Short mmCIF file of N, CA and C in Angstrom, two decimals:
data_model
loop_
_atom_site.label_atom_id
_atom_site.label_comp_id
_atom_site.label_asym_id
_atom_site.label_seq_id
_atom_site.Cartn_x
_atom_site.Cartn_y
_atom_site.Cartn_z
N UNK A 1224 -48.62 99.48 -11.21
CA UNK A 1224 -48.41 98.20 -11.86
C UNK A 1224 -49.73 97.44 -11.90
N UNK A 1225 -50.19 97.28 -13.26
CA UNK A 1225 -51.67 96.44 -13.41
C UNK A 1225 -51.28 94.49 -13.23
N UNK A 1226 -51.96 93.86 -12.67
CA UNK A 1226 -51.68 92.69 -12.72
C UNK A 1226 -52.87 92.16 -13.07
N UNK A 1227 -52.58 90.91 -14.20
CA UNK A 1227 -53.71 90.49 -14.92
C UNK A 1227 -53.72 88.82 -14.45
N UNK A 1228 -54.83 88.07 -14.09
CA UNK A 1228 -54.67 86.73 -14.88
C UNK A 1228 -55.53 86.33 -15.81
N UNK A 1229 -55.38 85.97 -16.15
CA UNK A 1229 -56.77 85.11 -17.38
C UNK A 1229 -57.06 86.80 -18.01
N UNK A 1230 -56.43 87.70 -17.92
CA UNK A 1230 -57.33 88.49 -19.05
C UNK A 1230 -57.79 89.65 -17.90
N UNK A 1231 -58.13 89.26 -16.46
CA UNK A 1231 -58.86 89.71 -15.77
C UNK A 1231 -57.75 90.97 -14.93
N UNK A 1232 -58.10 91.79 -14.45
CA UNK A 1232 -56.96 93.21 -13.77
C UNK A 1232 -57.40 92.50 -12.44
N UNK A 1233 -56.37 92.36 -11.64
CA UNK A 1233 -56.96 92.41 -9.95
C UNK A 1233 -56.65 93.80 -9.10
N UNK A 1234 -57.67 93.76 -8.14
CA UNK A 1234 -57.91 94.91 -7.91
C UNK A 1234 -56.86 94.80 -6.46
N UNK A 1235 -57.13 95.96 -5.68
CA UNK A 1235 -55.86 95.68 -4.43
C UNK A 1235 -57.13 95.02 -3.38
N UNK A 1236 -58.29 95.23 -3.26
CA UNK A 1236 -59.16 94.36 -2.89
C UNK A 1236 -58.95 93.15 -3.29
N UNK A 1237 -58.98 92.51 -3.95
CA UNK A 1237 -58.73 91.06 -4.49
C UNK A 1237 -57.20 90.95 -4.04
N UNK A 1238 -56.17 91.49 -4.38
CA UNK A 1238 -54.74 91.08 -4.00
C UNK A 1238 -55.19 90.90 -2.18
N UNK A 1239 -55.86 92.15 -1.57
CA UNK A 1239 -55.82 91.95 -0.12
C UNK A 1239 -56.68 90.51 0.61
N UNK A 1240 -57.78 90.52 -0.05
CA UNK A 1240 -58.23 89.07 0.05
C UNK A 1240 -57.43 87.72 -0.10
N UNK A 1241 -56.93 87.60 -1.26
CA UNK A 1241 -55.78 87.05 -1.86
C UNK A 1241 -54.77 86.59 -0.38
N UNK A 1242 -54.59 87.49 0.19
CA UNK A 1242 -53.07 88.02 1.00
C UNK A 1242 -53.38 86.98 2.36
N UNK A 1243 -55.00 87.30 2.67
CA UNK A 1243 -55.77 86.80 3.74
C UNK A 1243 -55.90 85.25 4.04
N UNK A 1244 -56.27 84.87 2.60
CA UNK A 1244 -56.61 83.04 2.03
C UNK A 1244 -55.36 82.85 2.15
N UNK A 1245 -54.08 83.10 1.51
CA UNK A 1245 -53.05 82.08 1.02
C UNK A 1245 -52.98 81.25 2.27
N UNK A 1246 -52.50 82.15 3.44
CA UNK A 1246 -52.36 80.84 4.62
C UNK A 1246 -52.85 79.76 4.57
N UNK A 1247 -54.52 79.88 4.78
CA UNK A 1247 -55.09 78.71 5.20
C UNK A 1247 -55.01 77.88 3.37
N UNK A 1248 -54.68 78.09 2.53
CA UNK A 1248 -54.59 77.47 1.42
C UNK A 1248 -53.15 76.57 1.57
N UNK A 1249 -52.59 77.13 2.13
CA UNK A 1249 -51.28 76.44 2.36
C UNK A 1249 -51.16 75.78 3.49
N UNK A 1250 -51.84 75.96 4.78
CA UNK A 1250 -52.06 75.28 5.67
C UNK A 1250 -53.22 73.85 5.34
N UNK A 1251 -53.57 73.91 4.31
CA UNK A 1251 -54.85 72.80 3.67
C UNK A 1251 -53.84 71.72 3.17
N UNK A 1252 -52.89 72.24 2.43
CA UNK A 1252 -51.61 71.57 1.73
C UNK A 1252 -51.02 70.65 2.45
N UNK A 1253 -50.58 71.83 3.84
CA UNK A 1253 -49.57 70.98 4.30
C UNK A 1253 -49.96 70.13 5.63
N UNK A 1254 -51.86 70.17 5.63
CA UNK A 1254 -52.28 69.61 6.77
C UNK A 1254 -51.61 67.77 6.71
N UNK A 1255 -51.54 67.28 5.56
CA UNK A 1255 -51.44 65.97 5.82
C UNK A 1255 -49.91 65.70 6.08
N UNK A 1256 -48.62 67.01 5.59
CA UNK A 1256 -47.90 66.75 6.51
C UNK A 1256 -47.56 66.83 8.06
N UNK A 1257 -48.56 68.12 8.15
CA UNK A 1257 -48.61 68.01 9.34
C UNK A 1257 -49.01 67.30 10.18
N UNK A 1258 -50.29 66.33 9.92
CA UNK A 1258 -50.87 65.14 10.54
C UNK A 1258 -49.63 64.11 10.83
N UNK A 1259 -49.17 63.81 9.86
CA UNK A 1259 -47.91 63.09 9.57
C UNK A 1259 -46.53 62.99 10.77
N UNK A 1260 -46.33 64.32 10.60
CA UNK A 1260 -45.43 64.95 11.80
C UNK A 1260 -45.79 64.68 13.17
N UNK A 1261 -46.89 65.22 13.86
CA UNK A 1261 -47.69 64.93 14.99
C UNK A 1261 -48.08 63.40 15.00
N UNK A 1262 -47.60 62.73 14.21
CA UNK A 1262 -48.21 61.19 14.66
C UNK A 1262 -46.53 60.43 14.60
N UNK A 1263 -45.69 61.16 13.77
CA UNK A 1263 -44.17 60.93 14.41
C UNK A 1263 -43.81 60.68 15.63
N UNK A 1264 -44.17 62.30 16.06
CA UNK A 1264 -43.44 62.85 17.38
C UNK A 1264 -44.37 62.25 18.55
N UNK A 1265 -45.21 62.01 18.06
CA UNK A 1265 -46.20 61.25 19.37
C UNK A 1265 -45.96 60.56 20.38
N UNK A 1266 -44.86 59.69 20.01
CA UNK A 1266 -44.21 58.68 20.79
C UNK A 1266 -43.16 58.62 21.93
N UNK A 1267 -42.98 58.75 22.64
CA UNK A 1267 -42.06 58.56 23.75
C UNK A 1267 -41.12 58.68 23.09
N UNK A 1268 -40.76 57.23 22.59
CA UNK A 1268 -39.33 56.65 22.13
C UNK A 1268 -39.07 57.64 21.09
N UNK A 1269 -39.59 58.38 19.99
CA UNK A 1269 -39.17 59.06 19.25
C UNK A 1269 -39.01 59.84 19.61
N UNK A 1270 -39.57 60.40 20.48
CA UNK A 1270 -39.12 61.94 20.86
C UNK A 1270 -37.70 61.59 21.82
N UNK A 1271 -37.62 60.42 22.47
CA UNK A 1271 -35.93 60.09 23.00
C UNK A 1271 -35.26 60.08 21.81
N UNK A 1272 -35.47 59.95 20.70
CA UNK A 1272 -34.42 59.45 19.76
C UNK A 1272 -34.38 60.77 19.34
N UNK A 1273 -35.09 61.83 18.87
CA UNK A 1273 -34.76 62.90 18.55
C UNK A 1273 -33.97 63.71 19.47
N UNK A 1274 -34.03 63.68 20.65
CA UNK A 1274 -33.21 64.44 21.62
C UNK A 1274 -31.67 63.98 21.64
N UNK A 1275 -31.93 62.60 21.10
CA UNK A 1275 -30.85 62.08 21.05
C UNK A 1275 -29.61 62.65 20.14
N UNK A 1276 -30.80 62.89 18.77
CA UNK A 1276 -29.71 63.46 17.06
C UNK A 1276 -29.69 64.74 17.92
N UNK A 1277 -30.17 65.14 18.73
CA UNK A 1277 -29.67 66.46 18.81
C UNK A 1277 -28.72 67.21 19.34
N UNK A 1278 -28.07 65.70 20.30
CA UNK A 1278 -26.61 66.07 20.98
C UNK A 1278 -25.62 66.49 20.06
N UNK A 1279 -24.39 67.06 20.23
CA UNK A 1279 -23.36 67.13 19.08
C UNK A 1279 -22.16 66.57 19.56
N UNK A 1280 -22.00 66.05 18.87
CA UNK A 1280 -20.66 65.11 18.56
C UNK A 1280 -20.63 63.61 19.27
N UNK A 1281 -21.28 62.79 19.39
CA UNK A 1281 -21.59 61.86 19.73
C UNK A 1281 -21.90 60.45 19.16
N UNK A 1282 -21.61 60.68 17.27
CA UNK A 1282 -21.29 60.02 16.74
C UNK A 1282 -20.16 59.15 16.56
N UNK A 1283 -20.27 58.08 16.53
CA UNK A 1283 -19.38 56.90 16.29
C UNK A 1283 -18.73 57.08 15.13
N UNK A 1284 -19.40 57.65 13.89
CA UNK A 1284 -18.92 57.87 12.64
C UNK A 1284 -18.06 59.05 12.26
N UNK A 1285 -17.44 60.11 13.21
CA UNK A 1285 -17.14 60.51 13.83
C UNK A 1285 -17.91 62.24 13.07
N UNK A 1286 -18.93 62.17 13.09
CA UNK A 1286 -19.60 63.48 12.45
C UNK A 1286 -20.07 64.45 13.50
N UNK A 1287 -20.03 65.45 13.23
CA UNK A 1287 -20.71 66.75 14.37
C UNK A 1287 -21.95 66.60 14.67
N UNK A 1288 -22.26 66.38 13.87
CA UNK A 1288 -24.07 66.33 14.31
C UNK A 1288 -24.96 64.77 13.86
N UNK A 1289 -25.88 64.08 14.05
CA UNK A 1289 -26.23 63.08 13.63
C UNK A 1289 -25.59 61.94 14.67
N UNK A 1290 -26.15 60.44 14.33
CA UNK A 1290 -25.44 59.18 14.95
C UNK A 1290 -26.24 58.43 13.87
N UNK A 1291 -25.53 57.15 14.17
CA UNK A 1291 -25.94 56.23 13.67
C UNK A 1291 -26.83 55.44 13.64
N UNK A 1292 -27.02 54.10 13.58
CA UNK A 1292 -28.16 53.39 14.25
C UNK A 1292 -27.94 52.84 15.72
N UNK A 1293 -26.56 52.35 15.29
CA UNK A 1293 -25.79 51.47 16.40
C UNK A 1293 -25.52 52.60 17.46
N UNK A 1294 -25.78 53.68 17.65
CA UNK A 1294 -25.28 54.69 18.41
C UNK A 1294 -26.76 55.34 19.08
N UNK A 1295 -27.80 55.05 18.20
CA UNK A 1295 -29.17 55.42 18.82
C UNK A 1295 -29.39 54.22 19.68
N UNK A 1296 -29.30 53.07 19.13
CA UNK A 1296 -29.47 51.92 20.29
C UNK A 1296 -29.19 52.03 21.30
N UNK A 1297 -27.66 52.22 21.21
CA UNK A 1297 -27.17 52.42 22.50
C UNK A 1297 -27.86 53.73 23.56
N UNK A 1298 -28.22 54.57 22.92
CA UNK A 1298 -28.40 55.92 23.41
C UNK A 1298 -29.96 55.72 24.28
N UNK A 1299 -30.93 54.88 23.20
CA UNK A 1299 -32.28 54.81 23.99
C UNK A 1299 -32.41 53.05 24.70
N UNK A 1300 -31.36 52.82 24.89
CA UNK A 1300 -31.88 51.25 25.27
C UNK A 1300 -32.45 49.96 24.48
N UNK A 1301 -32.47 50.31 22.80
CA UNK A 1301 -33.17 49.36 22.44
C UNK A 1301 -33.08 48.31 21.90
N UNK A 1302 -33.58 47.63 21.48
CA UNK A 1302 -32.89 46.27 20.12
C UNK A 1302 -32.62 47.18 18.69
N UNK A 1303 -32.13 46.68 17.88
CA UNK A 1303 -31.79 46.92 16.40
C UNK A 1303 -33.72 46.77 15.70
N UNK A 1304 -33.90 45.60 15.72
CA UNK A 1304 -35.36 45.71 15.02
C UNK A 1304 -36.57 47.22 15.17
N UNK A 1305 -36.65 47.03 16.53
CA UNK A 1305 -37.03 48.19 17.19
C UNK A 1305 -36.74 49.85 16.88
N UNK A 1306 -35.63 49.72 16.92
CA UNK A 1306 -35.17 51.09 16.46
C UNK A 1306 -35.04 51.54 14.90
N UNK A 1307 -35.13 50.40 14.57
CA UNK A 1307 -35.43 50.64 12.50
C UNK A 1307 -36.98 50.85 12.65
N UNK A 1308 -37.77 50.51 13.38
CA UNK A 1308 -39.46 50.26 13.02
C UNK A 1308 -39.61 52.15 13.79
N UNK A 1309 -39.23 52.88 14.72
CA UNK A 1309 -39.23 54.01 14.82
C UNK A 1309 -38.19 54.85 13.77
N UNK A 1310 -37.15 54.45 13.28
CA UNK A 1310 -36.54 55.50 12.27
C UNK A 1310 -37.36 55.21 11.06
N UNK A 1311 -38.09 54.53 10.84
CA UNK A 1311 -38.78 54.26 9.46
C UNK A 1311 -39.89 55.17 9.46
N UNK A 1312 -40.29 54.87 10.90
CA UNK A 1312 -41.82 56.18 11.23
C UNK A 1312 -41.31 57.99 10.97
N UNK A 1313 -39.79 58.27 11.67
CA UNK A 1313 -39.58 59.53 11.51
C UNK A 1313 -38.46 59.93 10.12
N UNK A 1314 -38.45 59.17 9.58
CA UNK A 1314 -37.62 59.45 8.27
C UNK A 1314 -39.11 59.58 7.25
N UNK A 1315 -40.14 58.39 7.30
CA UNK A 1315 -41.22 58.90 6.40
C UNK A 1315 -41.81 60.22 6.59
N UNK A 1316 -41.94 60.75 7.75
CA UNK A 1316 -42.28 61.92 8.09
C UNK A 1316 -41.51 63.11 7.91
N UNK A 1317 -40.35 62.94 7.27
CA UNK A 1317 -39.54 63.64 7.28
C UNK A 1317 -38.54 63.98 8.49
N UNK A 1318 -38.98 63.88 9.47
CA UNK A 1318 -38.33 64.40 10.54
C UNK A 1318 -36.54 64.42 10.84
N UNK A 1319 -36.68 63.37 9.77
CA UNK A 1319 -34.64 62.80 10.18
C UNK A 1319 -34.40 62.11 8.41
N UNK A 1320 -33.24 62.70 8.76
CA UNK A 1320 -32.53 61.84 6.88
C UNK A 1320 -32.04 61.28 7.34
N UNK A 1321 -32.16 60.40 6.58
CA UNK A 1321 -31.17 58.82 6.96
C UNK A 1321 -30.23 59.05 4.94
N UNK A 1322 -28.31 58.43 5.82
CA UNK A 1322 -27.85 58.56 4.66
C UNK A 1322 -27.15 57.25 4.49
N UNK A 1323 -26.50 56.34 4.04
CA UNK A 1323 -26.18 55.41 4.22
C UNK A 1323 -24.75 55.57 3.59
N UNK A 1324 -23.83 55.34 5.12
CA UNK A 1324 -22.27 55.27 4.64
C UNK A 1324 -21.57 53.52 5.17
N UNK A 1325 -20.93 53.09 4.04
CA UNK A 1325 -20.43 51.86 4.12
C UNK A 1325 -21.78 50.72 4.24
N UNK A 1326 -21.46 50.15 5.69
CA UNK A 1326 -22.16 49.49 6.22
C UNK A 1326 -23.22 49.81 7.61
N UNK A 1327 -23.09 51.05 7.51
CA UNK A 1327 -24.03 51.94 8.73
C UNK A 1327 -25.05 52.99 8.26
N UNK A 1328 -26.05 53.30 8.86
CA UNK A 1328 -26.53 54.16 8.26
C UNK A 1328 -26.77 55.19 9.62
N UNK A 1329 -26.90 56.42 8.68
CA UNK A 1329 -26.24 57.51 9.69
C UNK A 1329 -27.71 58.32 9.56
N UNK A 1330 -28.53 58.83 10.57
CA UNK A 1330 -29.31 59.95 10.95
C UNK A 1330 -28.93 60.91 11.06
N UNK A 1331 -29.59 62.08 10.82
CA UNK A 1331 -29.28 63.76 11.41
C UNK A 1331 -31.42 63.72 11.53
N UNK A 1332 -31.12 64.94 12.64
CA UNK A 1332 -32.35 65.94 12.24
C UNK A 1332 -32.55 66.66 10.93
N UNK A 1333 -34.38 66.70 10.80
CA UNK A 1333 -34.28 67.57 9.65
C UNK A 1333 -34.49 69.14 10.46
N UNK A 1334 -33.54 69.55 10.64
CA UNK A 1334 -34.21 70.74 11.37
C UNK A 1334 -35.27 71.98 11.09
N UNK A 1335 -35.01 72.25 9.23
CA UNK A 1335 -35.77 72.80 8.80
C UNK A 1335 -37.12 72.69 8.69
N UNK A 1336 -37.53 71.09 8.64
CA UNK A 1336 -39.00 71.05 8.37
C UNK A 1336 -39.69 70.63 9.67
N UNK A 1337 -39.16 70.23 11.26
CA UNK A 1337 -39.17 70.22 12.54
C UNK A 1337 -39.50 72.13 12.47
N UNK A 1338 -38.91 73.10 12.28
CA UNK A 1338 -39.24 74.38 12.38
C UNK A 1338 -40.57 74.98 11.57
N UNK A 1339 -40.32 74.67 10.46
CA UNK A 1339 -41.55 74.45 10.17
C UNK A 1339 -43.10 73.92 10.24
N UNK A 1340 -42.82 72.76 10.46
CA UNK A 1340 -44.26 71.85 11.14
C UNK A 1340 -45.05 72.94 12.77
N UNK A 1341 -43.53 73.26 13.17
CA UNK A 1341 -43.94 73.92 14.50
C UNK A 1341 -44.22 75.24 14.50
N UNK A 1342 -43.66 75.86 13.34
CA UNK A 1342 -44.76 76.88 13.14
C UNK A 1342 -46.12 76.99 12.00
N UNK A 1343 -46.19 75.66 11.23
CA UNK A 1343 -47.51 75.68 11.15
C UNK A 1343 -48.71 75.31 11.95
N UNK A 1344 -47.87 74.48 13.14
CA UNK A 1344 -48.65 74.09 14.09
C UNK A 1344 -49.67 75.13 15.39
N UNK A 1345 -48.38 76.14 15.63
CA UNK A 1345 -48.50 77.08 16.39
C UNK A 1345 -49.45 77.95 15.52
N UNK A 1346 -49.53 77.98 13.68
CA UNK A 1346 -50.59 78.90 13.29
C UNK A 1346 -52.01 77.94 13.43
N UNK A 1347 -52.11 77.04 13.73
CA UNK A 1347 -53.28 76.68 13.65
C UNK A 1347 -54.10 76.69 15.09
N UNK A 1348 -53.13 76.58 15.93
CA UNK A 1348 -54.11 76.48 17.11
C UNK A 1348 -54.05 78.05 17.58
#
């Protein structure tokens, strides 16, 4: 199978080079999420609040996985102001979706991109 771009054949030298770069091309990408992530998780309190989404069934709203706001308060000790100024830090980062039912708004982990960050993390160092 010949593969062309622009006109040009690549050779299996070039595909193997190719094979070598993509990482760190994609690790260049996703450095500023990753910066992002690591300046999330940095925090004490966030990393309590994540341990927190990670219990199951402990929602007020009565869901398997996730809590609320009013249910993280309770969980890490804090005020309401407080605990919006850290879910604002780990929802921009991706770390947690926030969905909004009624008059509450409900957290989960993102678990997929938490697995991810940590194994782009683990490829870099």
């Amino acid at each position: 199978m010949k593969i062309t771009i622009h006109g040009f054949q690549i050779t299996k030298l070039l595909k193997y080079q190719l094979s070598l770069l993509l990482p760190f091309l994609i690790m260049a990408d996703a450095a500023p999420n990753l910066d992002r992530f690591l300046h999330a998780i940095a925090d004490p309190t966030r990393r309590r609040i994540l341990s927190a989404l990670k219990e199951k069934g402990g929602c007020s709203l009565d869901k398997e996985t996730g809590l609320c706001a009013f249910d993280i308060e309770q969980r890490v000790k804090l005020a309401q102001p407080t605990v919006s100024h850290h879910m604002r830090i780990l929802e921009k980062a991706g770390v947690v979706e926030a969905k909004r039912e009624g008059h509450w708004r409900w957290y989960r982990r993102n678990e997929k991109l938490i697995t991810e960050m940590m194994r782009g993390l683990k490829g870099q160092l």
